[in-house]
CSV table of C-alpha atoms in Angstrom, one decimal:
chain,number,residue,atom,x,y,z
A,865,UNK,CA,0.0,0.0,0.0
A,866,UNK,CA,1.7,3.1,-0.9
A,867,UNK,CA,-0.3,6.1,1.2
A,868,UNK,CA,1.4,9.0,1.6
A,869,UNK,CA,2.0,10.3,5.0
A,870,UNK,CA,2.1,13.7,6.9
A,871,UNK,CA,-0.3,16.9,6.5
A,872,UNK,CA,-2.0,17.4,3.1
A,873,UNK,CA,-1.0,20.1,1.5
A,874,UNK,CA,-2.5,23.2,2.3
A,875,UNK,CA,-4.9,25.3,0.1
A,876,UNK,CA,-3.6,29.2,-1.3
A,877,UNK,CA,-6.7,30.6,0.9
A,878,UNK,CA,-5.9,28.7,3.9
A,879,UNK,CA,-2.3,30.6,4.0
A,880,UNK,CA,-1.7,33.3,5.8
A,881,UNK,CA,-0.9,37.0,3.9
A,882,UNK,CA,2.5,38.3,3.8
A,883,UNK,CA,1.5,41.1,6.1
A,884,UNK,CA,-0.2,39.7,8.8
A,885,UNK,CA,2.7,37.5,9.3
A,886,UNK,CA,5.2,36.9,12.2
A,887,UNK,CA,8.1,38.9,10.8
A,888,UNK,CA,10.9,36.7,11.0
A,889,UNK,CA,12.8,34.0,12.8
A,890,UNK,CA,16.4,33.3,13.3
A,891,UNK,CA,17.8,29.9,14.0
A,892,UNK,CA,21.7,28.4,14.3
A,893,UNK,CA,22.7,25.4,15.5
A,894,UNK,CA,19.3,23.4,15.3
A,895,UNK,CA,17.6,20.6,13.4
A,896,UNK,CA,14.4,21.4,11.8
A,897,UNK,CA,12.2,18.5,10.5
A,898,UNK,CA,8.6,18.4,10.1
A,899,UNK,CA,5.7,17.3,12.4
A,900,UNK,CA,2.0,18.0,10.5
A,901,UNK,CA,1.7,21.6,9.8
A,902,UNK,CA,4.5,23.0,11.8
A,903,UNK,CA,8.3,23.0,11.8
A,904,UNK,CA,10.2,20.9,14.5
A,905,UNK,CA,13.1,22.9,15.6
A,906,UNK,CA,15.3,20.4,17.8
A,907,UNK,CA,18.4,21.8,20.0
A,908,UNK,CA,20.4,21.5,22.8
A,909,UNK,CA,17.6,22.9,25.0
A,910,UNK,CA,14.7,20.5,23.7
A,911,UNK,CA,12.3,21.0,20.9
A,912,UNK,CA,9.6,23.7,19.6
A,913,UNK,CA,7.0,23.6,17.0
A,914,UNK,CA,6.2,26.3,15.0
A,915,UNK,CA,3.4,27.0,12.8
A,916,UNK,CA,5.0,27.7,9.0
A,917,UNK,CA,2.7,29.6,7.3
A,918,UNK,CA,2.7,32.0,10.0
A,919,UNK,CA,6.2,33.2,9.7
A,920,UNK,CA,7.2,35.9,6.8
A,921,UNK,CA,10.9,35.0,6.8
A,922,UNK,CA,12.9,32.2,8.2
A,923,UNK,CA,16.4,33.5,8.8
A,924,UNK,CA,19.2,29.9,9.1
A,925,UNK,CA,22.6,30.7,10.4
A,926,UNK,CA,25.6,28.1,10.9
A,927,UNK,CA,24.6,24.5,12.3
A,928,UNK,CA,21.0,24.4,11.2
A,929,UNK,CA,20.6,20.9,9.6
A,930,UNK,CA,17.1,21.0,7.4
A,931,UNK,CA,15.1,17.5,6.2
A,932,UNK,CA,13.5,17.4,3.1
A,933,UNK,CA,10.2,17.3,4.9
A,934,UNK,CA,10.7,20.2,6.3
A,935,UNK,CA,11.9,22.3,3.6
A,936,UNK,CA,8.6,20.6,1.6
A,937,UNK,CA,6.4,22.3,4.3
A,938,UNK,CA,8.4,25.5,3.9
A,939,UNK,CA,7.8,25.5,0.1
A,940,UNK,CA,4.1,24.5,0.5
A,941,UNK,CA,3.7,27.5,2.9
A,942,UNK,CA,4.7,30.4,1.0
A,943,UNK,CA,7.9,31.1,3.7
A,944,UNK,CA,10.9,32.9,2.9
A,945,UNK,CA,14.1,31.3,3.9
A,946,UNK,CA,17.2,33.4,3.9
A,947,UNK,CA,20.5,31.9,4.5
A,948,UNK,CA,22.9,33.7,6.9
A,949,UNK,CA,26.5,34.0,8.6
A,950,UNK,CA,26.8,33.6,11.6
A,951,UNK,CA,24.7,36.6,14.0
A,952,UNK,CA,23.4,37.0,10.7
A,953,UNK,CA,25.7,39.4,9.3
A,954,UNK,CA,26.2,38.2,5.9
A,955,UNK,CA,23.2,36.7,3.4
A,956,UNK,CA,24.4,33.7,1.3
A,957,UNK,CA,20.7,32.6,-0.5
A,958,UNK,CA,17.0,32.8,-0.1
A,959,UNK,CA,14.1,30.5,-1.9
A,960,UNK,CA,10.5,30.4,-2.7
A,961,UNK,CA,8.0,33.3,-3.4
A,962,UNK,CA,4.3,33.7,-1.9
A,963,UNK,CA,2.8,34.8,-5.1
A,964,UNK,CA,2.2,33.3,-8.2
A,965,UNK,CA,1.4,36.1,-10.2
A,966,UNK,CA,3.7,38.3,-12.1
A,967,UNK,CA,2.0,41.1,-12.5
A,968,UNK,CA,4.4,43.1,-9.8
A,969,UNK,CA,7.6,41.8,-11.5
A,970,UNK,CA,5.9,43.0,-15.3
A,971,UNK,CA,5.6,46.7,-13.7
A,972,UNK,CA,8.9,46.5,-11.9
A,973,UNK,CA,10.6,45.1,-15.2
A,974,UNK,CA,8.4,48.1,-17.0
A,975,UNK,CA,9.5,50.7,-15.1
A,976,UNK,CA,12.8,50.2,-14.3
A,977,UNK,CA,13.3,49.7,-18.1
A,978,UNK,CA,12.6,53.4,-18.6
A,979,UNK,CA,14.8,56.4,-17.5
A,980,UNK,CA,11.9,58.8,-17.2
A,981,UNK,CA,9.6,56.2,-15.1
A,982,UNK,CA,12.6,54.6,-13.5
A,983,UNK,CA,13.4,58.3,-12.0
A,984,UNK,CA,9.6,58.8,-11.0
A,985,UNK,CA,10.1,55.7,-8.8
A,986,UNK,CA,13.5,57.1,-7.4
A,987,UNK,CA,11.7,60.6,-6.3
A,988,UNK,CA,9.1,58.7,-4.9
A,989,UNK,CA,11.1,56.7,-2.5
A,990,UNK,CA,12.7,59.8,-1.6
A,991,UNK,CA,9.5,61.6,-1.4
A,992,UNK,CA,8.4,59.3,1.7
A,993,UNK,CA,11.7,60.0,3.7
A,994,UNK,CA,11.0,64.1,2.6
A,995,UNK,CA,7.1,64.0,2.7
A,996,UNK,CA,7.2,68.1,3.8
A,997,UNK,CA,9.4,68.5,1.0
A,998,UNK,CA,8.5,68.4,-2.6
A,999,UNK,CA,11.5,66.4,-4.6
A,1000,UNK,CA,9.3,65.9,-7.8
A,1001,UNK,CA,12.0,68.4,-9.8
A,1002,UNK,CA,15.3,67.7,-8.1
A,1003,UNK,CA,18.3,65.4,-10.2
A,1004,UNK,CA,19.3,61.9,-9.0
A,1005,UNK,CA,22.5,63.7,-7.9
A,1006,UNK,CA,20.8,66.2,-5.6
A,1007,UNK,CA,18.5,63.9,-3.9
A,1008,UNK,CA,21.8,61.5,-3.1
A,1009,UNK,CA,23.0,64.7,-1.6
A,1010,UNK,CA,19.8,65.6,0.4
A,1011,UNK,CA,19.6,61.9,1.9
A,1012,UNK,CA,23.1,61.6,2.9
A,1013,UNK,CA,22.3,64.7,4.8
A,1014,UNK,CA,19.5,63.6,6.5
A,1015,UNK,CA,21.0,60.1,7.0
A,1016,UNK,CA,23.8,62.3,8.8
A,1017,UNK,CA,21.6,63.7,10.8
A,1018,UNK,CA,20.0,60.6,11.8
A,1019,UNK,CA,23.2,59.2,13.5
A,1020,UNK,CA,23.8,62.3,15.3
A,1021,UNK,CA,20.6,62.6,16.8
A,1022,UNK,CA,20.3,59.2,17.4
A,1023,UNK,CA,24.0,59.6,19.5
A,1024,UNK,CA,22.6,62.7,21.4
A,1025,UNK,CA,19.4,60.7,22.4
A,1026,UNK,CA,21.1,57.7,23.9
A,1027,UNK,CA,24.6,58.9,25.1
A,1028,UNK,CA,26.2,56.7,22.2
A,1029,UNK,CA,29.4,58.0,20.7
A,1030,UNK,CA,29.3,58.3,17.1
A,1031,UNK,CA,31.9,58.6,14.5
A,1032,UNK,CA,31.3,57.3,11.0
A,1033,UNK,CA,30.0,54.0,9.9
A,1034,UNK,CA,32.5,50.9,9.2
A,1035,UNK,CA,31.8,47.6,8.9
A,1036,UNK,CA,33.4,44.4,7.9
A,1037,UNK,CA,31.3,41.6,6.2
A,1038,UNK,CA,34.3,39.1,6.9
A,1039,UNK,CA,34.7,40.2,10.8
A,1040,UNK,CA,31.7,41.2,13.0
A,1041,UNK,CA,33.7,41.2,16.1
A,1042,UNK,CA,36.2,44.0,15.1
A,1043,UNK,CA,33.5,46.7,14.9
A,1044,UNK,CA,32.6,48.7,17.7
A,1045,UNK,CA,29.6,48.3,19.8
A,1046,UNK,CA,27.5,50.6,17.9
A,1047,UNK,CA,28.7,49.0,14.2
A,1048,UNK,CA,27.7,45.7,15.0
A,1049,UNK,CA,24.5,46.8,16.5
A,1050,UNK,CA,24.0,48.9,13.4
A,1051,UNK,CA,25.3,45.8,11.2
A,1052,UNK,CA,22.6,43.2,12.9
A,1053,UNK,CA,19.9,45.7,12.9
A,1054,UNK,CA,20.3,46.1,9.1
A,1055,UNK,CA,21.0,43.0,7.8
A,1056,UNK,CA,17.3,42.2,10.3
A,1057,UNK,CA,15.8,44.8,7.9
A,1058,UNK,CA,17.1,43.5,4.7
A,1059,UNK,CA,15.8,40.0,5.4
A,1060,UNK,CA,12.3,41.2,6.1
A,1061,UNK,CA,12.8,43.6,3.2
A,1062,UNK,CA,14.3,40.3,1.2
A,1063,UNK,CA,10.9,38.3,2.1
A,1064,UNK,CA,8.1,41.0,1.5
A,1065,UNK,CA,9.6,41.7,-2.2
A,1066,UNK,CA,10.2,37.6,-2.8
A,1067,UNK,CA,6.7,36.8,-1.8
A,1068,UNK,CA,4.6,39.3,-3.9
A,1069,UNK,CA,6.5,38.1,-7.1
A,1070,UNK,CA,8.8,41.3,-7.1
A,1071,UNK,CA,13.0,40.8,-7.8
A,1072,UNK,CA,15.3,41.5,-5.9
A,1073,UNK,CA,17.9,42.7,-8.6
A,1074,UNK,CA,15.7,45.3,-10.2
A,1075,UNK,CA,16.4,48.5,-8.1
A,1076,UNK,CA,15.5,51.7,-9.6
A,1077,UNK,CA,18.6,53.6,-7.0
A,1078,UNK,CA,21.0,51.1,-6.4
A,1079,UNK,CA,22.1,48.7,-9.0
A,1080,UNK,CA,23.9,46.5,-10.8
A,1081,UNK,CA,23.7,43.7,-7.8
A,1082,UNK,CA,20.9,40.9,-7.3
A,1083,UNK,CA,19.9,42.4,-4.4
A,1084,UNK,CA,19.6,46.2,-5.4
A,1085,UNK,CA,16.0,46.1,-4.8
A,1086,UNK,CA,16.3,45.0,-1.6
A,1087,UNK,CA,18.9,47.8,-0.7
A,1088,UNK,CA,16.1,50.6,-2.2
A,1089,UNK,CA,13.6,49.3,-0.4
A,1090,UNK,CA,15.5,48.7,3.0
A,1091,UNK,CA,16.6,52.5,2.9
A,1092,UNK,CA,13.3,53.8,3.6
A,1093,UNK,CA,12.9,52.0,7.0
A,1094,UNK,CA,16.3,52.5,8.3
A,1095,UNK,CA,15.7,56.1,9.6
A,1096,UNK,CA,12.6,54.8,11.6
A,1097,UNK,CA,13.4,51.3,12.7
A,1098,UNK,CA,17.1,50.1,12.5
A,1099,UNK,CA,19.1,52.8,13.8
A,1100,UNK,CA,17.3,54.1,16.5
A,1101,UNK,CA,16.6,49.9,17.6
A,1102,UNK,CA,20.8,49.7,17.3
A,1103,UNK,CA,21.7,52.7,19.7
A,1104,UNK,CA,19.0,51.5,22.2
A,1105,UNK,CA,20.8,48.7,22.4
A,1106,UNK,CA,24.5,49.8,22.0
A,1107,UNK,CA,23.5,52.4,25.0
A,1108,UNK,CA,22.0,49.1,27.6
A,1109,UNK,CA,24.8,46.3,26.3
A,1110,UNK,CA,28.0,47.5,24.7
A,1111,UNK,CA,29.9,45.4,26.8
A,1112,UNK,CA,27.6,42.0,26.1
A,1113,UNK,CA,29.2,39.8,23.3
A,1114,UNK,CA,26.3,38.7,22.3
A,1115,UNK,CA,24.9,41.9,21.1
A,1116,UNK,CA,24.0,40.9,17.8
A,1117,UNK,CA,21.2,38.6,19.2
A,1118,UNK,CA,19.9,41.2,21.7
A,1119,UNK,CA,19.9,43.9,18.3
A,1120,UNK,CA,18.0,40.4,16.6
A,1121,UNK,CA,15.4,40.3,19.0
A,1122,UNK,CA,15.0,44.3,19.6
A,1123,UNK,CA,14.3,44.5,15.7
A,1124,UNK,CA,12.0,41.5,15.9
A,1125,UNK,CA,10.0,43.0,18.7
A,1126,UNK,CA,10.1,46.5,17.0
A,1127,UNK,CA,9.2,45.0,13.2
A,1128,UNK,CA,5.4,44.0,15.2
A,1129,UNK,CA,5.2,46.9,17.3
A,1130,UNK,CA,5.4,49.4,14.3
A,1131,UNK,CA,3.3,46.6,11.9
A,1132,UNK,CA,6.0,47.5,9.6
A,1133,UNK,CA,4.9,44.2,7.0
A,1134,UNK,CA,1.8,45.8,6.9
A,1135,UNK,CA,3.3,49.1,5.7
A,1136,UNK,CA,5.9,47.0,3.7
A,1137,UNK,CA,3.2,45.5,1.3
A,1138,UNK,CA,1.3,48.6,0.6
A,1139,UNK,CA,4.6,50.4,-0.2
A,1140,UNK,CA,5.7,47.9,-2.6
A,1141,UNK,CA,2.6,47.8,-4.3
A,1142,UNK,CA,2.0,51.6,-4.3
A,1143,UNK,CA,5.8,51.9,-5.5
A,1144,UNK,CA,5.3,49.6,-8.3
A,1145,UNK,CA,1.8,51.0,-9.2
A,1146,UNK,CA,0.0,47.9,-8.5
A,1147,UNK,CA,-3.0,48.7,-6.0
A,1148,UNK,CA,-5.6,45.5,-6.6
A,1149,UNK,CA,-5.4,44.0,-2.4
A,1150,UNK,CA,-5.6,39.9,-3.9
A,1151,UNK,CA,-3.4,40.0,-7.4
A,1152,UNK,CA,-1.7,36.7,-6.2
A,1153,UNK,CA,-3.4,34.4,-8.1
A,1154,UNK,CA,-2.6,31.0,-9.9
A,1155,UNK,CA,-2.9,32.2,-13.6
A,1156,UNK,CA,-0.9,31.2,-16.5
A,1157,UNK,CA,-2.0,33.0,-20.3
A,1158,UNK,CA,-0.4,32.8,-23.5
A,1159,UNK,CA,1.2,36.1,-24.7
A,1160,UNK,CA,0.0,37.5,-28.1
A,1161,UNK,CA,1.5,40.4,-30.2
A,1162,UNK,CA,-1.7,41.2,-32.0
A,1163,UNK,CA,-4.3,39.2,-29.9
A,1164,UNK,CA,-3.4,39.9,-26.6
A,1165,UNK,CA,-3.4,37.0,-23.4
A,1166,UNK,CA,-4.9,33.8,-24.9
A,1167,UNK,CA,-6.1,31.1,-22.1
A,1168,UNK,CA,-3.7,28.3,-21.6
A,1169,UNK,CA,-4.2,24.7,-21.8
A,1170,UNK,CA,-6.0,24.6,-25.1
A,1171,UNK,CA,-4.5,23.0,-28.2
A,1172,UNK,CA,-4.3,25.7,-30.8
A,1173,UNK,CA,-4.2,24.8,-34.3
A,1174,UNK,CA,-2.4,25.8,-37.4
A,1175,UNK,CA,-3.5,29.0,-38.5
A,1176,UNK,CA,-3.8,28.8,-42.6
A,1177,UNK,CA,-0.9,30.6,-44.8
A,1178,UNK,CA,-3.1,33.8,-45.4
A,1179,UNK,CA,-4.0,34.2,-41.8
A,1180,UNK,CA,-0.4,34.0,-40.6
């Protein structure tokens, strides 16, 4: 008798949307396998379950062993899994998407193949960081200038608010530990931000390589779109924490679970899908649906699945 066993696979509606997910998880040194609907996450200190289609991104650092069970239930659920170093610092892969329709990657691929609509979507991510200011005539070059100013004036405020001495930024992809209290804070608060910002563009069907500021890299989309949170969530979360536990070596988890906690308390995946989809012009609340047409120069989308036949010579 061959009967499969474990959970059936769950139905699209019976998953839950990107935004009203948990944010993320991070996990090192643990075996996940599968038990029903939830991932078994076994370690030194026992074993927890935890509901997969629940989470938004699933962050694995060094030592996490993974069954093919569970990453079936992973795929099945829509969640993002992003591959980190060690605290997290560094992001080696990421898998699956949410949404099966393309119709956020088509306006992303539209307008970033444009320089005049490519630039609209540059001065409106700028736009939110400056909404008193009106940026709809400035250049690419000033705008750089007027965010490096405010981004300036971020850390120094930030320092003044908290006590924390500030500098300049430096950080080290290859060595966490030789940054100051305040860089690795800043380093695991960010790389937090870009996972989350990783999983919301995945999982509506966006790419991660299209970015319409940054570019040239496969995640340049992911840097855009990370920049407009930073100010609000990131570096205030890392100089709370560099101010209570600059002497704790373990600061990168504390800055982890600060950003966690933050992330829900500001609903920031609820604002993180409506941004995306304002950004990218796409405003319909349920576009993820499992639709495949046939492309047609003249005829526009044909249904697929049907056996077409030859057209005769004078038709063609």
């Amino acid at each position: 008798m061959n009967k499969k066993m474990g959970a059936k696979k769950p139905d699209r509606y019976e998953l839950g949307r990107v935004r009203d997910r948990v944010t993320f998880l991070y996990l090192e040194h643990a075996k996940l396998n599968r038990q029903d609907s939830a991932i078994q996450v076994t370690d030194q200190r026992g074993i927890v379950y935890v509901p997969a289609a629940i989470i938004s991104v699933l962050m694995l650092g060094p030592g996490v062993d993974v069954t093919h069970r569970a990453m079936e239930l992973i795929g099945e659920s829509g969640l993002g899994v992003v591959w980190v170093g060690e605290q997290g610092v560094r992001q080696y892969a990421y898998g699956r998407s949410l949404n099966h329709s393309s119709a956020l990657l088509e306006a992303q691929a539209s307008l970033v193949s444009n320089r005049r609509s490519r630039v609209m979507v540059a001065r409106k991510m700028y736009q939110m960081r400056f909404p008193n200011d009106d940026v709809s005539k400035l250049t690419m070059q000033a705008l750089r200038g007027k965010e490096g100013a405010r981004v300036r004036h971020v850390y120094q405020e930030q320092s003044q608010r908290t006590g924390v001495a500030w500098s300049r930024r430096e950080y080290n992809p290859d060595d966490f530990d030789a940054g100051t209290p305040i860089n690795k804070a800043l380093t695991a608060a960010h790389q937090a931000l870009y996972g989350l910002s990783y999983s919301v563009i995945s999982a509506l069907g966006a790419s991660a390589g299209l970015g319409f500021v940054h570019t040239g890299h496969d995640l340049s989309f992911v840097y855009d779109f990370a920049d407009l949170y930073k100010a609000e969530f990131s570096i205030p979360v890392a100089f709370e924490i560099a101010s209570t536990y600059s002497d704790d070596p373990d600061i990168g988890s504390r800055t982890r679970l600060a950003m966690r906690d933050t992330f829900k308390d500001g609903k920031l995946l609820v604002r993180m899908v409506r941004d995306l989809k304002s950004l990218l012009g796409i405003l319909d609340e349920d576009n993820n649906v499992d639709v495949v047409n046939l492309w047609d120069d003249r005829l526009g989308l044909q249904k697929f699945g049907v056996q077409y036949q030859e057209l005769p010579e004078d038709d063609r």
